[in-house]
Amino acid sequence: MRIIAGSRKGSRIYAPKGLEVRPTGDRLREAVFNLIGPVDGAAVLDLFAGTGALGLEALSRGAASAVFVDSDRSAAETVVRNLDKLRLEGARVYREDAARRLATEAAAGRRYDLVLVDPPYRMLSRFLPMLATHLPSVVSRDGLVVIESESKEEPELPLPLRTSRTYGSTRVSLFEGIQ
């Protein structure tokens, strides 16, 4: 896996071994960022970070900061390794349950320009009620929420849907912050 664009374009990133982490591949990541558009100066929240590929890509493309969240020890350590390898700054990594961290961020009044949600597909339906509760207060007014899911699943949130695209077995849904 490599960073697709930006200041770290072409740099390889580490991925933890095992089947629990399903990294967003290079082509899909490129398609996602084509949908998102420029991220210069953005504050990013990467839930279920895994390798951190999406948040790392955002930092490479000019995002000002990123918060990575994953409950898996190996995944959180991989994100730290990737940040060190790429020498990217402005990042925090939390080894914590994504739902708990999202609730904490909402309670603290923190806002993000880009929220990336890429859970294990079998967990998405269980996590959607928490997203529906907290995302409207966490995503900035002009911000975006990106949700990766199985192609058959169409996530619903109390946010305007900008677009939903299918790439092979994966669906990418973009929601907008409330104006």
Tab-separated table of C-alpha atoms in Angstrom:
chain	number	residue	atom	x	y	z
A	1	MET	CA	0.000	0.000	0.000
A	2	ARG	CA	1.171	3.482	-0.855
A	3	ILE	CA	0.150	7.077	-0.291
A	4	ILE	CA	-1.530	8.196	-3.535
A	5	ALA	CA	-0.976	11.965	-3.595
A	6	GLY	CA	0.371	14.973	-1.751
A	7	SER	CA	3.625	15.559	0.095
A	8	ARG	CA	4.179	11.830	0.797
A	9	LYS	CA	3.054	10.549	-2.619
A	10	GLY	CA	4.443	7.091	-3.387
A	11	SER	CA	5.507	6.337	0.200
A	12	ARG	CA	4.727	2.812	1.349
A	13	ILE	CA	2.752	2.315	4.537
A	14	TYR	CA	2.666	-0.588	6.952
A	15	ALA	CA	-0.380	-2.805	7.440
A	16	PRO	CA	-0.924	-5.045	10.466
A	17	LYS	CA	-0.951	-8.757	9.789
A	18	GLY	CA	-4.172	-10.722	10.117
A	19	LEU	CA	-7.689	-10.654	8.804
A	20	GLU	CA	-9.259	-8.146	11.210
A	21	VAL	CA	-7.956	-5.091	9.341
A	22	ARG	CA	-9.237	-4.505	5.806
A	23	PRO	CA	-7.142	-1.603	4.509
A	24	THR	CA	-8.688	0.702	1.950
A	25	GLY	CA	-6.771	-0.136	-1.228
A	26	ASP	CA	-4.946	2.418	-3.330
A	27	ARG	CA	-7.525	2.624	-6.137
A	28	LEU	CA	-10.486	2.927	-3.802
A	29	ARG	CA	-8.661	5.540	-1.722
A	30	GLU	CA	-7.957	7.538	-4.874
A	31	ALA	CA	-11.655	7.343	-5.845
A	32	VAL	CA	-12.691	8.432	-2.328
A	33	PHE	CA	-10.431	11.488	-2.401
A	34	ASN	CA	-11.637	12.383	-5.899
A	35	LEU	CA	-15.145	12.519	-4.401
A	36	ILE	CA	-14.011	14.477	-1.327
A	37	GLY	CA	-11.962	17.075	-3.180
A	38	PRO	CA	-9.303	19.297	-1.580
A	39	VAL	CA	-8.601	18.808	2.132
A	40	ASP	CA	-6.128	21.661	2.673
A	41	GLY	CA	-6.201	22.806	6.288
A	42	ALA	CA	-8.886	20.285	7.277
A	43	ALA	CA	-9.336	18.732	10.708
A	44	VAL	CA	-9.866	14.987	10.177
A	45	LEU	CA	-11.381	12.298	12.403
A	46	ASP	CA	-10.559	8.750	11.239
A	47	LEU	CA	-12.772	6.234	13.068
A	48	PHE	CA	-11.868	2.538	12.818
A	49	ALA	CA	-8.528	3.739	11.457
A	50	GLY	CA	-6.955	0.329	10.852
A	51	THR	CA	-3.698	1.129	9.026
A	52	GLY	CA	-4.596	4.817	9.060
A	53	ALA	CA	-4.486	4.849	5.244
A	54	LEU	CA	-7.387	7.285	4.809
A	55	GLY	CA	-6.255	9.736	7.491
A	56	LEU	CA	-2.612	9.481	6.361
A	57	GLU	CA	-3.722	10.235	2.811
A	58	ALA	CA	-5.587	13.313	4.086
A	59	LEU	CA	-2.507	14.543	5.981
A	60	SER	CA	-0.325	13.991	2.914
A	61	ARG	CA	-2.818	16.018	0.877
A	62	GLY	CA	-2.631	18.997	3.242
A	63	ALA	CA	-5.022	18.342	6.126
A	64	ALA	CA	-3.918	20.323	9.187
A	65	SER	CA	-4.646	17.620	11.758
A	66	ALA	CA	-5.971	14.111	12.159
A	67	VAL	CA	-7.321	12.066	15.042
A	68	PHE	CA	-7.014	8.306	14.482
A	69	VAL	CA	-9.194	5.939	16.504
A	70	ASP	CA	-9.032	2.149	16.623
A	71	SER	CA	-9.673	-0.231	19.509
A	72	ASP	CA	-7.243	-2.844	18.175
A	73	ARG	CA	-3.767	-2.568	19.713
A	74	SER	CA	-1.973	-3.747	16.575
A	75	ALA	CA	-3.890	-1.290	14.400
A	76	ALA	CA	-3.182	1.675	16.696
A	77	GLU	CA	0.511	0.749	16.797
A	78	THR	CA	0.542	0.506	12.990
A	79	VAL	CA	-0.890	4.019	12.684
A	80	VAL	CA	1.851	5.318	15.007
A	81	ARG	CA	4.505	3.485	12.942
A	82	ASN	CA	3.105	4.966	9.732
A	83	LEU	CA	3.012	8.492	11.157
A	84	ASP	CA	6.645	8.106	12.282
A	85	LYS	CA	7.756	6.635	8.963
A	86	LEU	CA	6.054	9.375	6.949
A	87	ARG	CA	7.091	12.089	9.427
A	88	LEU	CA	3.595	13.500	9.486
A	89	GLU	CA	2.666	15.874	12.272
A	90	GLY	CA	-0.576	17.172	13.710
A	91	ALA	CA	-1.914	13.725	14.570
A	92	ARG	CA	-3.214	11.983	17.680
A	93	VAL	CA	-3.856	8.249	17.950
A	94	TYR	CA	-6.376	6.777	20.377
A	95	ARG	CA	-6.587	3.065	21.127
A	96	GLU	CA	-10.202	3.257	22.111
A	97	ASP	CA	-13.658	2.124	21.089
A	98	ALA	CA	-14.773	4.344	18.182
A	99	ALA	CA	-18.264	4.902	19.611
A	100	ARG	CA	-16.832	6.035	22.945
A	101	ARG	CA	-14.320	8.378	21.277
A	102	LEU	CA	-17.023	9.852	19.020
A	103	ALA	CA	-19.219	10.539	22.065
A	104	THR	CA	-16.225	12.141	23.838
A	105	GLU	CA	-15.443	14.368	20.853
A	106	ALA	CA	-19.105	15.426	20.622
A	107	ALA	CA	-19.334	16.165	24.364
A	108	ALA	CA	-16.164	18.274	24.146
A	109	GLY	CA	-17.677	20.303	21.293
A	110	ARG	CA	-14.932	19.363	18.823
A	111	ARG	CA	-15.696	19.788	15.130
A	112	TYR	CA	-14.116	18.083	12.134
A	113	ASP	CA	-14.095	19.023	8.467
A	114	LEU	CA	-13.760	15.401	7.391
A	115	VAL	CA	-14.935	12.324	9.287
A	116	LEU	CA	-13.828	8.973	7.867
A	117	VAL	CA	-15.789	5.906	8.978
A	118	ASP	CA	-14.538	2.521	7.779
A	119	PRO	CA	-15.637	-0.115	10.306
A	120	PRO	CA	-15.517	-3.850	9.836
A	121	TYR	CA	-18.543	-4.255	7.593
A	122	ARG	CA	-20.319	-6.571	10.030
A	123	MET	CA	-20.252	-3.768	12.649
A	124	LEU	CA	-21.690	-0.892	10.640
A	125	SER	CA	-25.380	-1.517	11.361
A	126	ARG	CA	-24.601	-1.705	15.086
A	127	PHE	CA	-22.616	1.544	14.926
A	128	LEU	CA	-25.088	3.604	12.815
A	129	PRO	CA	-27.312	4.686	15.766
A	130	MET	CA	-24.242	6.151	17.542
A	131	LEU	CA	-23.188	7.891	14.319
A	132	ALA	CA	-26.695	9.309	13.899
A	133	THR	CA	-26.630	10.627	17.457
A	134	HIS	CA	-23.191	12.257	17.482
A	135	LEU	CA	-22.077	13.010	13.921
A	136	PRO	CA	-24.344	16.031	13.368
A	137	SER	CA	-22.597	17.821	16.243
A	138	VAL	CA	-19.075	16.657	15.304
A	139	VAL	CA	-18.976	17.351	11.560
A	140	SER	CA	-18.429	21.019	10.737
A	141	ARG	CA	-21.007	23.028	8.858
A	142	ASP	CA	-19.284	22.564	5.476
A	143	GLY	CA	-17.724	19.242	6.440
A	144	LEU	CA	-18.075	15.764	5.010
A	145	VAL	CA	-18.619	12.306	6.445
A	146	VAL	CA	-17.347	9.370	4.393
A	147	ILE	CA	-18.688	5.907	5.208
A	148	GLU	CA	-17.337	2.725	3.654
A	149	SER	CA	-19.686	-0.257	3.680
A	150	GLU	CA	-20.535	-3.394	1.761
A	151	SER	CA	-21.941	-2.504	-1.651
A	152	LYS	CA	-25.402	-3.854	-0.705
A	153	GLU	CA	-25.640	-1.738	2.440
A	154	GLU	CA	-26.874	1.841	2.168
A	155	PRO	CA	-26.122	3.658	5.418
A	156	GLU	CA	-28.579	6.316	6.564
A	157	LEU	CA	-27.746	9.314	8.739
A	158	PRO	CA	-29.645	12.475	9.701
A	159	LEU	CA	-27.311	14.397	7.365
A	160	PRO	CA	-27.785	15.268	3.691
A	161	LEU	CA	-26.435	12.555	1.392
A	162	ARG	CA	-24.134	14.093	-1.217
A	163	THR	CA	-23.436	10.905	-3.161
A	164	SER	CA	-23.164	7.157	-2.848
A	165	ARG	CA	-20.990	5.157	-5.217
A	166	THR	CA	-20.216	1.478	-5.552
A	167	TYR	CA	-16.722	0.223	-6.315
A	168	GLY	CA	-16.730	-3.561	-6.638
A	169	SER	CA	-17.883	-4.962	-3.286
A	170	THR	CA	-17.583	-1.593	-1.494
A	171	ARG	CA	-19.990	1.321	-1.225
A	172	VAL	CA	-18.702	4.804	-0.436
A	173	SER	CA	-21.322	7.214	0.925
A	174	LEU	CA	-20.614	10.926	1.426
A	175	PHE	CA	-22.786	12.958	3.784
A	176	GLU	CA	-22.615	16.733	4.245
A	177	GLY	CA	-22.575	18.708	7.463
A	178	ILE	CA	-25.814	20.546	8.201
A	179	GLN	CA	-25.739	24.044	6.753
